[in-house]
Coordinates of C-alpha atoms and ligand atoms in Angstrom, one line a residue:
M10 CA 0.0 0.0 0.0
S11 CA 1.2 3.4 -0.9
S12 CA 1.1 6.1 1.8
A13 CA 3.2 5.9 5.0
Q14 CA 0.2 5.7 7.2
K15 CA -2.1 2.9 6.1
T16 CA -5.8 3.9 6.1
F17 CA -9.1 2.2 6.1
Y18 CA -12.8 3.0 5.6
I19 CA -15.5 0.8 7.0
E20 CA -19.3 0.7 6.5
T21 CA -21.5 -1.5 8.5
F22 CA -24.9 -3.0 7.6
G23 CA -27.3 -5.1 9.7
C24 CA -27.8 -5.7 13.4
Q25 CA -26.3 -4.5 16.7
M26 CA -24.0 -7.6 16.7
N27 CA -22.6 -6.4 13.4
F28 CA -22.1 -2.9 14.6
H29 CA -20.3 -4.1 17.7
D30 CA -18.2 -6.5 15.6
S31 CA -17.2 -3.5 13.5
E32 CA -16.0 -1.7 16.7
K33 CA -13.8 -4.7 17.3
V34 CA -12.6 -4.8 13.7
V35 CA -11.8 -1.1 13.8
G36 CA -9.9 -1.6 17.1
T37 CA -7.9 -4.5 15.5
L38 CA -7.1 -2.5 12.4
I39 CA -5.9 0.5 14.5
S40 CA -3.7 -1.8 16.6
E41 CA -2.3 -3.1 13.3
G42 CA -1.2 0.4 12.3
Y43 CA -4.1 1.6 10.3
A44 CA -5.9 5.0 10.6
Q45 CA -9.6 5.3 10.0
V46 CA -10.9 7.7 7.4
Q47 CA -14.4 8.8 6.6
R48 CA -14.5 8.5 2.8
E49 CA -13.9 5.5 0.5
E50 CA -11.7 7.8 -1.7
D51 CA -9.3 8.5 1.2
A52 CA -8.7 4.8 2.2
D53 CA -6.2 2.2 1.2
L54 CA -8.5 -0.5 2.4
I55 CA -12.3 -0.4 2.0
V56 CA -14.2 -2.7 4.4
Y57 CA -17.9 -3.6 4.2
N58 CA -19.3 -5.5 7.1
T59 CA -22.4 -7.0 5.6
C60 CA -25.9 -8.4 6.5
S61 CA -27.9 -11.0 4.6
I62 CA -30.9 -11.3 6.8
R63 CA -33.2 -10.3 3.9
D64 CA -32.5 -10.1 0.2
K65 CA -32.6 -6.3 0.2
A66 CA -29.9 -6.1 2.9
E67 CA -27.7 -8.5 0.9
Q68 CA -28.0 -6.4 -2.3
K69 CA -26.7 -3.3 -0.5
V70 CA -23.1 -4.5 -0.4
F71 CA -23.1 -5.5 -4.1
H72 CA -24.4 -2.0 -4.9
R73 CA -21.6 -0.4 -2.9
L74 CA -19.0 -2.6 -4.5
A75 CA -20.3 -1.6 -8.0
D76 CA -20.3 2.1 -7.0
F77 CA -16.7 2.1 -5.9
K78 CA -15.3 -0.4 -8.3
K79 CA -13.3 2.3 -10.1
L80 CA -11.3 3.0 -7.0
H81 CA -9.6 -0.4 -7.3
K82 CA -7.7 0.9 -10.3
E83 CA -6.1 3.4 -7.9
G84 CA -4.6 0.5 -5.9
K85 CA -7.2 0.3 -3.2
R86 CA -8.1 -3.0 -1.7
F87 CA -11.6 -4.2 -0.7
A88 CA -12.6 -6.5 2.1
V89 CA -16.1 -8.0 2.5
L90 CA -16.8 -9.2 6.1
G91 CA -19.9 -10.4 7.9
C92 CA -22.9 -12.5 7.0
V93 CA -22.9 -12.0 3.2
A94 CA -19.2 -12.9 3.2
Q95 CA -19.8 -16.1 5.0
Q96 CA -22.9 -17.0 3.0
E97 CA -21.4 -16.3 -0.5
G98 CA -17.8 -17.1 0.3
E99 CA -15.5 -17.3 -2.7
K100 CA -18.4 -16.6 -5.1
I101 CA -17.8 -12.9 -4.1
F102 CA -14.4 -13.0 -5.9
A103 CA -16.1 -14.1 -9.0
R104 CA -18.8 -11.4 -8.8
A105 CA -16.4 -8.6 -7.7
P106 CA -12.8 -9.7 -8.7
Y107 CA -11.3 -6.6 -7.1
V108 CA -12.2 -7.9 -3.6
S109 CA -9.1 -9.2 -1.8
L110 CA -10.5 -10.4 1.5
V111 CA -13.7 -12.3 2.3
A112 CA -14.3 -13.3 5.9
G113 CA -17.2 -14.3 8.2
S114 CA -17.5 -13.2 11.8
A115 CA -16.4 -16.6 13.2
S116 CA -12.9 -15.9 11.7
Y117 CA -12.3 -12.3 13.0
R118 CA -9.8 -13.4 15.6
N119 CA -7.5 -14.3 12.6
L120 CA -7.8 -10.8 11.1
P121 CA -4.3 -9.7 12.0
A122 CA -2.9 -12.7 10.1
M123 CA -5.3 -12.1 7.1
L124 CA -4.2 -8.4 7.0
I125 CA -0.5 -9.4 6.8
Q126 CA -1.4 -11.6 3.8
I127 CA -3.2 -8.8 2.0
E128 CA -0.3 -6.4 2.7
A129 CA 2.1 -8.9 1.2
G130 CA 0.0 -8.7 -2.0
A131 CA -2.3 -11.7 -1.8
D132 CA -5.6 -11.0 -3.5
R133 CA -7.7 -14.0 -2.6
V134 CA -7.6 -14.1 1.2
T135 CA -10.5 -15.9 3.0
G136 CA -11.7 -16.5 6.6
L137 CA -14.6 -18.9 6.0
D138 CA -13.9 -22.2 7.8
D139 CA -14.4 -21.3 11.4
R140 CA -18.2 -21.7 11.9
Q141 CA -17.8 -24.8 14.0
T142 CA -15.4 -23.1 16.4
D143 CA -15.9 -23.0 20.2
Q144 CA -13.9 -19.7 20.4
T145 CA -15.3 -16.3 20.6
F146 CA -13.8 -13.0 19.3
E147 CA -12.4 -11.2 22.3
T148 CA -10.1 -8.3 21.9
E149 CA -8.7 -5.6 24.1
F150 CA -8.8 -3.3 21.1
T151 CA -12.5 -2.5 20.8
A152 CA -13.0 1.0 19.4
R153 CA -16.4 1.9 20.9
T154 CA -18.0 4.8 19.1
N155 CA -20.1 6.0 22.1
P156 CA -18.2 6.9 25.4
H157 CA -21.3 6.4 27.6
R158 CA -23.2 3.5 26.2
G159 CA -21.5 0.3 25.0
Y160 CA -22.1 -3.2 23.8
I161 CA -20.6 -6.4 25.1
T162 CA -21.1 -9.7 23.1
I163 CA -21.9 -12.5 25.6
I164 CA -22.8 -15.2 23.1
E165 CA -22.0 -15.7 19.4
G166 CA -23.7 -17.8 16.7
C167 CA -27.1 -19.5 16.9
D168 CA -28.2 -23.1 17.1
K169 CA -31.9 -22.5 16.7
F170 CA -32.2 -22.9 12.9
C171 CA -35.6 -21.1 12.5
A172 CA -36.8 -22.1 9.1
Y173 CA -36.5 -18.7 7.5
C174 CA -33.2 -17.5 9.0
V175 CA -29.6 -17.4 7.7
V176 CA -27.9 -16.6 11.0
P177 CA -27.0 -20.2 12.1
Y178 CA -25.3 -20.5 8.7
T179 CA -23.6 -17.1 8.6
R180 CA -22.5 -16.8 12.3
G181 CA -22.0 -20.5 13.0
K182 CA -22.4 -22.5 16.1
E183 CA -23.6 -21.1 19.4
R184 CA -20.7 -20.3 21.8
S185 CA -20.7 -18.3 25.0
R186 CA -18.0 -16.3 26.7
T187 CA -17.2 -17.0 30.3
A188 CA -19.1 -14.8 32.8
Q189 CA -15.7 -13.8 34.2
S190 CA -14.5 -12.4 30.9
V191 CA -17.9 -10.5 30.4
L192 CA -17.7 -9.1 33.9
D193 CA -14.0 -8.1 33.4
E194 CA -14.9 -6.2 30.3
A195 CA -17.9 -4.6 31.9
R196 CA -15.7 -3.5 34.9
R197 CA -13.1 -2.0 32.5
M198 CA -15.9 -0.1 30.8
A199 CA -17.4 1.2 34.1
N200 CA -13.9 2.4 35.0
A201 CA -13.6 4.2 31.7
G202 CA -16.9 6.1 32.4
Y203 CA -19.5 3.9 30.7
T204 CA -22.8 3.8 32.6
D205 CA -25.0 1.9 30.1
I206 CA -24.2 -1.6 29.0
Q207 CA -26.0 -3.7 26.4
L208 CA -25.4 -7.4 26.4
L209 CA -25.6 -8.9 22.9
G210 CA -26.3 -12.2 21.3
Q211 CA -28.7 -13.6 18.7
N212 CA -30.2 -15.5 21.5
V213 CA -29.0 -14.3 24.9
N214 CA -31.3 -16.5 26.8
S215 CA -29.4 -19.6 25.8
Y216 CA -26.3 -18.1 27.3
H217 CA -24.3 -20.9 29.0
D218 CA -21.2 -19.9 31.0
P219 CA -18.4 -22.3 29.8
A220 CA -17.0 -22.2 33.4
G221 CA -20.4 -23.1 34.8
K222 CA -20.5 -20.2 37.2
K223 CA -23.5 -18.1 36.2
T224 CA -26.8 -18.4 34.5
F225 CA -27.9 -15.6 32.2
A226 CA -30.1 -14.0 34.9
E227 CA -27.1 -14.2 37.3
L228 CA -24.8 -12.6 34.8
L229 CA -27.3 -9.8 34.2
T230 CA -27.5 -9.2 37.9
A231 CA -23.7 -9.2 38.3
V232 CA -23.2 -6.7 35.5
G233 CA -26.0 -4.5 37.0
E234 CA -24.4 -4.5 40.4
L235 CA -21.0 -3.3 39.2
P236 CA -20.1 0.1 40.7
G237 CA -20.8 2.9 38.1
I238 CA -23.2 1.0 36.0
R239 CA -26.6 2.6 35.9
R240 CA -28.4 0.8 33.0
V241 CA -28.1 -2.8 31.6
R242 CA -30.0 -4.0 28.6
F243 CA -29.9 -7.2 26.7
T244 CA -30.9 -8.3 23.2
T245 CA -32.2 -10.6 21.6
S246 CA -34.3 -12.9 23.6
H247 CA -35.9 -16.1 22.3
P248 CA -39.3 -17.1 23.8
R249 CA -38.3 -20.8 23.9
D250 CA -35.3 -20.1 26.2
F251 CA -36.7 -17.1 28.1
T252 CA -37.0 -18.0 31.8
K253 CA -38.9 -16.4 34.7
D254 CA -35.7 -15.7 36.7
I255 CA -34.9 -13.0 34.1
I256 CA -38.0 -11.1 35.1
D257 CA -37.3 -11.7 38.8
A258 CA -33.8 -10.1 38.2
I259 CA -35.3 -7.1 36.5
D260 CA -37.8 -6.7 39.3
S261 CA -35.2 -6.7 42.0
V262 CA -32.1 -5.1 40.5
P263 CA -32.7 -1.4 39.8
T264 CA -30.1 -1.0 37.1
L265 CA -31.7 -3.6 34.8
C266 CA -33.8 -1.7 32.3
D267 CA -37.6 -1.9 32.1
H268 CA -37.5 -3.3 28.6
V269 CA -37.6 -6.8 27.0
H270 CA -37.4 -7.3 23.3
L271 CA -39.1 -10.7 22.7
P272 CA -39.5 -11.5 19.0
V273 CA -42.7 -13.4 18.4
Q274 CA -42.6 -13.7 14.5
S275 CA -46.3 -14.8 14.2
G276 CA -49.4 -15.0 16.4
S277 CA -50.4 -18.3 14.9
S278 CA -49.3 -21.5 16.5
R279 CA -49.5 -23.3 13.1
V280 CA -47.2 -20.8 11.5
L281 CA -44.8 -20.8 14.5
E282 CA -44.6 -24.5 14.1
S283 CA -43.7 -24.3 10.4
M284 CA -41.1 -21.6 11.3
F285 CA -39.5 -24.1 13.8
R286 CA -39.8 -21.6 16.5
D287 CA -40.5 -24.2 19.1
Y288 CA -43.2 -22.4 21.1
S289 CA -46.9 -21.8 20.7
R290 CA -48.9 -18.6 20.9
E291 CA -50.0 -19.7 24.4
Q292 CA -46.5 -20.3 25.6
Y293 CA -45.4 -17.0 24.3
L294 CA -48.3 -15.3 26.1
E295 CA -47.3 -17.0 29.3
R296 CA -43.9 -15.2 29.1
I297 CA -45.7 -11.9 28.5
A298 CA -47.8 -12.6 31.6
W299 CA -44.6 -12.9 33.7
M300 CA -43.5 -9.5 32.5
K301 CA -46.8 -7.9 33.3
A302 CA -46.8 -9.5 36.7
A303 CA -43.5 -7.8 37.7
R304 CA -44.3 -6.1 41.0
N305 CA -41.9 -3.2 41.0
R306 CA -41.6 -2.4 37.3
E307 CA -43.6 -1.6 34.3
I308 CA -41.7 -3.5 31.6
S309 CA -42.0 -2.2 28.1
I310 CA -42.2 -5.0 25.5
T311 CA -41.1 -4.9 21.9
T312 CA -41.1 -7.6 19.2
D313 CA -40.3 -8.6 15.6
V314 CA -42.9 -10.0 13.2
I315 CA -42.6 -11.6 9.8
V316 CA -45.6 -11.4 7.5
G317 CA -46.3 -13.5 4.5
F318 CA -44.4 -16.6 5.6
P319 CA -45.1 -19.5 3.2
G320 CA -48.6 -20.7 3.7
E321 CA -49.7 -17.9 6.0
T322 CA -53.5 -17.6 5.5
E323 CA -55.5 -14.4 6.0
A324 CA -56.9 -15.9 9.2
E325 CA -53.4 -16.7 10.5
F326 CA -52.3 -13.2 9.7
R327 CA -55.3 -11.9 11.7
E328 CA -54.1 -14.0 14.6
T329 CA -50.9 -11.9 14.6
L330 CA -53.0 -8.7 14.7
S331 CA -55.0 -10.1 17.6
L332 CA -51.7 -11.0 19.4
L333 CA -50.6 -7.3 19.0
D334 CA -53.9 -6.3 20.7
E335 CA -53.4 -8.8 23.5
V336 CA -49.8 -8.0 24.3
G337 CA -50.0 -4.2 23.8
Y338 CA -46.4 -3.8 22.5
D339 CA -44.5 -0.6 22.9
G340 CA -42.8 -1.2 19.5
V341 CA -42.9 -3.7 16.7
F342 CA -40.3 -4.3 14.0
S343 CA -42.1 -6.0 11.1
F344 CA -40.8 -7.5 7.9
K345 CA -42.0 -9.2 4.7
Y346 CA -40.8 -12.8 4.5
S347 CA -37.7 -13.0 2.3
P348 CA -36.6 -16.5 1.1
R349 CA -33.0 -17.0 2.1
P350 CA -30.2 -19.3 0.8
N351 CA -29.6 -22.5 2.6
T352 CA -32.7 -22.2 4.9
P353 CA -35.2 -25.0 5.4
A354 CA -38.1 -22.7 4.4
L355 CA -36.9 -22.8 0.8
Q356 CA -38.6 -26.2 0.7
Y357 CA -41.9 -24.4 1.0
A358 CA -43.1 -22.4 -2.0
D359 CA -42.9 -18.6 -1.3
S360 CA -46.6 -18.7 -1.7
I361 CA -47.7 -15.2 -0.8
P362 CA -47.3 -12.7 -3.7
D363 CA -45.2 -9.6 -2.9
A364 CA -48.2 -7.3 -3.2
E365 CA -50.1 -9.3 -0.6
K366 CA -47.1 -9.3 1.7
S367 CA -46.9 -5.5 1.3
R368 CA -50.6 -5.2 2.1
R369 CA -50.3 -7.3 5.3
L370 CA -47.2 -5.3 6.3
Q371 CA -49.1 -2.0 5.9
V372 CA -52.2 -3.3 7.7
L373 CA -50.0 -4.5 10.6
Q374 CA -48.0 -1.3 10.8
E375 CA -51.1 0.9 10.8
H376 CA -52.8 -1.3 13.4
Q377 CA -49.8 -1.1 15.7
R378 CA -49.4 2.6 15.2
E379 CA -52.9 3.1 16.5
L380 CA -52.3 0.8 19.4
Q381 CA -49.2 2.8 20.3
R382 CA -50.9 6.1 19.9
S383 CA -53.3 5.2 22.7
S384 CA -50.9 3.1 24.9
C385 CA -48.2 5.8 25.0
R386 CA -50.7 8.2 26.7
R387 CA -50.1 6.4 29.9
H388 CA -46.8 8.2 30.1
L389 CA -48.4 11.6 30.2
G390 CA -47.5 13.5 33.4
Q391 CA -45.0 10.8 34.5
I392 CA -41.6 11.9 35.7
V393 CA -38.9 9.6 34.2
E394 CA -35.2 9.4 34.2
V395 CA -33.5 9.8 30.8
M396 CA -29.9 9.4 29.6
V397 CA -29.0 12.4 27.5
E398 CA -28.1 11.2 24.0
G399 CA -28.1 14.3 21.8
K400 CA -29.1 17.9 21.2
N401 CA -31.2 19.6 18.5
P402 CA -30.4 23.3 18.9
A403 CA -32.7 24.2 15.9
R404 CA -35.7 23.0 17.8
G405 CA -34.3 23.9 21.2
Q406 CA -34.6 20.3 22.3
I407 CA -32.5 17.7 23.9
T408 CA -32.9 14.0 23.1
G409 CA -32.9 11.4 25.9
R410 CA -33.7 7.7 26.2
T411 CA -35.8 6.2 29.0
S412 CA -35.1 3.0 30.8
Q413 CA -38.1 1.6 28.8
N414 CA -35.9 2.4 25.7
K415 CA -38.2 5.2 24.5
T416 CA -37.0 8.4 22.9
L417 CA -37.9 11.4 25.0
N418 CA -37.3 14.9 23.6
F419 CA -37.3 17.7 26.1
V420 CA -36.7 21.3 26.9
V421 CA -34.5 22.4 29.8
N422 CA -37.0 25.0 31.1
G423 CA -34.3 27.5 32.1
R424 CA -32.1 25.0 33.9
P425 CA -28.5 24.5 32.9
E426 CA -28.2 22.3 29.8
P427 CA -27.2 18.7 30.7
R428 CA -24.2 17.1 29.0
I429 CA -24.5 14.1 26.7
G430 CA -24.3 10.9 28.8
E431 CA -25.8 12.7 31.9
Y432 CA -29.0 11.4 33.6
V433 CA -31.8 13.8 34.3
R434 CA -35.4 13.7 35.3
V435 CA -38.0 14.8 32.8
Q436 CA -41.8 15.2 33.0
V437 CA -43.7 13.9 30.0
T438 CA -46.0 16.7 28.6
Q439 CA -47.0 15.1 25.2
T440 CA -47.0 11.7 23.7
F441 CA -46.6 10.3 20.2
P442 CA -46.7 6.7 18.9
N443 CA -42.9 6.6 18.6
S444 CA -41.6 9.3 21.0
L445 CA -42.4 11.4 24.0
L446 CA -42.0 15.2 24.7
G447 CA -41.2 16.7 28.0
E448 CA -39.7 19.3 30.3
M449 CA -36.7 18.8 32.5
T450 CA -37.5 18.9 36.2
V451 CA -35.7 18.3 39.5
Ligands
LIG524 N1 -32.1 -13.7 16.9 C1 -33.2 -12.9 16.8 C2 -33.3 -12.0 15.6 C3 -32.7 -12.4 14.3 S1 -32.8 -11.4 12.9 C4 -34.4 -13.7 17.0 O1 -34.3 -14.9 17.2 O2 -35.5 -13.3 16.9 C5 -33.9 -10.1 13.3 C6 -35.3 -10.3 12.7 O3 -35.3 -10.4 11.3 C7 -36.0 -11.6 13.1 O4 -36.5 -11.5 14.4 C8 -37.1 -11.7 12.0 O5 -38.2 -11.0 12.4 C9 -36.4 -11.0 10.8 N2 -36.0 -12.0 9.8 C10 -35.1 -13.0 9.9 N3 -35.1 -13.7 8.8 C11 -36.0 -13.2 8.0 C12 -36.4 -13.5 6.6 N4 -35.9 -14.5 5.9 N5 -37.4 -12.7 6.1 C13 -37.9 -11.7 6.7 N6 -37.5 -11.4 8.0 C14 -36.6 -12.1 8.6
LIG525 FE1 -32.4 -16.6 13.4 FE2 -34.0 -18.0 14.9 FE3 -31.4 -17.9 15.6 FE4 -33.0 -15.7 15.8 S1 -33.1 -17.6 17.0 S2 -30.9 -15.8 14.9 S3 -34.4 -16.0 14.1 S4 -32.2 -18.9 13.8
LIG526 FE1 -27.7 -9.4 9.4 FE2 -26.0 -11.2 10.2 FE3 -27.0 -9.5 11.9 S1 -27.5 -11.5 8.7 S2 -29.0 -9.2 11.1 S3 -25.7 -8.9 10.2 S4 -26.5 -11.6 12.2

């Protein structure tokens, strides 16, 4: 590579796990002597950390590669990391011959060695063979982008093999970090000034301490009890593995946030079965009942839904709508079913036409919006603690996040402006389906 200081540009697609992986990749690149730049044009090495959860997500990286192809002639190198890299493997070299490195997340601990190969001029370097590993990617060089709120991966991979999902194939076998190493990292973060920690995994509820010391609920509690930590969140939960002791922990440890994201995918037990989700509507609702029974907390609940899964009838779709009524979610992420490579659902015909999927999605989103419009009114007049996240001087507002993971925009009301990362109390004066408005108070 040409310049004295090697430079890289990185763009990340996909979920929080991918964003946090990128923070570790950035840390690794910096420790290998690279400097990060903000434009593809300024970089020696252009890195895309990719997502293949739905076809649209997958196509993004190929659009980017096409857009910036011309830069290859200037001697720049390209690396494709993440879920599309693992899924497509060496086929990426055929489609985009100017790519030099293709590596899935299970191989990131070998990145320094792979970088040395690229620097030596190799142009077909791969990290694709580690999906059966028991090892996790732990590095002391994590370059976290936010100085107050940070992620910690506690479990990698997934063994659930839901019928529609690429993750078990792209991220490989499920493997947990020891509770000790998670706690050491959380303690280092607390010492560095972090107050808000989010524990990550595709299925955090199947966390299994390899040293046998702590269950997931015990790990949550231990992180929440570290001096300096004020908020602990975790994502994602799986209804099959979600146990009541998690709610008991939230109910008794004040730093554990009042929020659970519990993806349901469908309100129909028949569809859930063909998705291989391994729980019924009734079992899911039992977990919701635990949350609603929490004595000391009002736990906000969010979910993910897929519409138009193969064979989903209108009546089954209606069951999902009625589940939304029954649960009263604070937020729903909804998606049209997208057939994915390697997944068992490919054996079913993708039977619902795209226009019908779009209609169901729209009906569901409008339905949920109306539910949220009325349910959010319960916050009116409440005084809640927010962590300050940003400022909008044009509107004279500050943006904060509540323990329930809601965005609360507020005015300071003549009080000194709080700093980003500070915790302040705000009275809610107006409510909207997706955010709250308020005034800072004492
Ligand atoms: N591990 C989490 C989430 C994985 S991906 C879980 O178990 O729920 C995030 C969301 O993307 C999923 O919850 C699902 O709603 C959606 N999703 C996954 N595969 C999909 C597909 N093939 N088509 C449409 N949506 C999909
Ligand atoms: Fe995918 Fe299911 Fe694993 Fe979630 S639990 S990552 S939806 S296979
Ligand atoms: Fe996408 Fe991979 Fe995450 S497919 S959602 S980046 S696990």
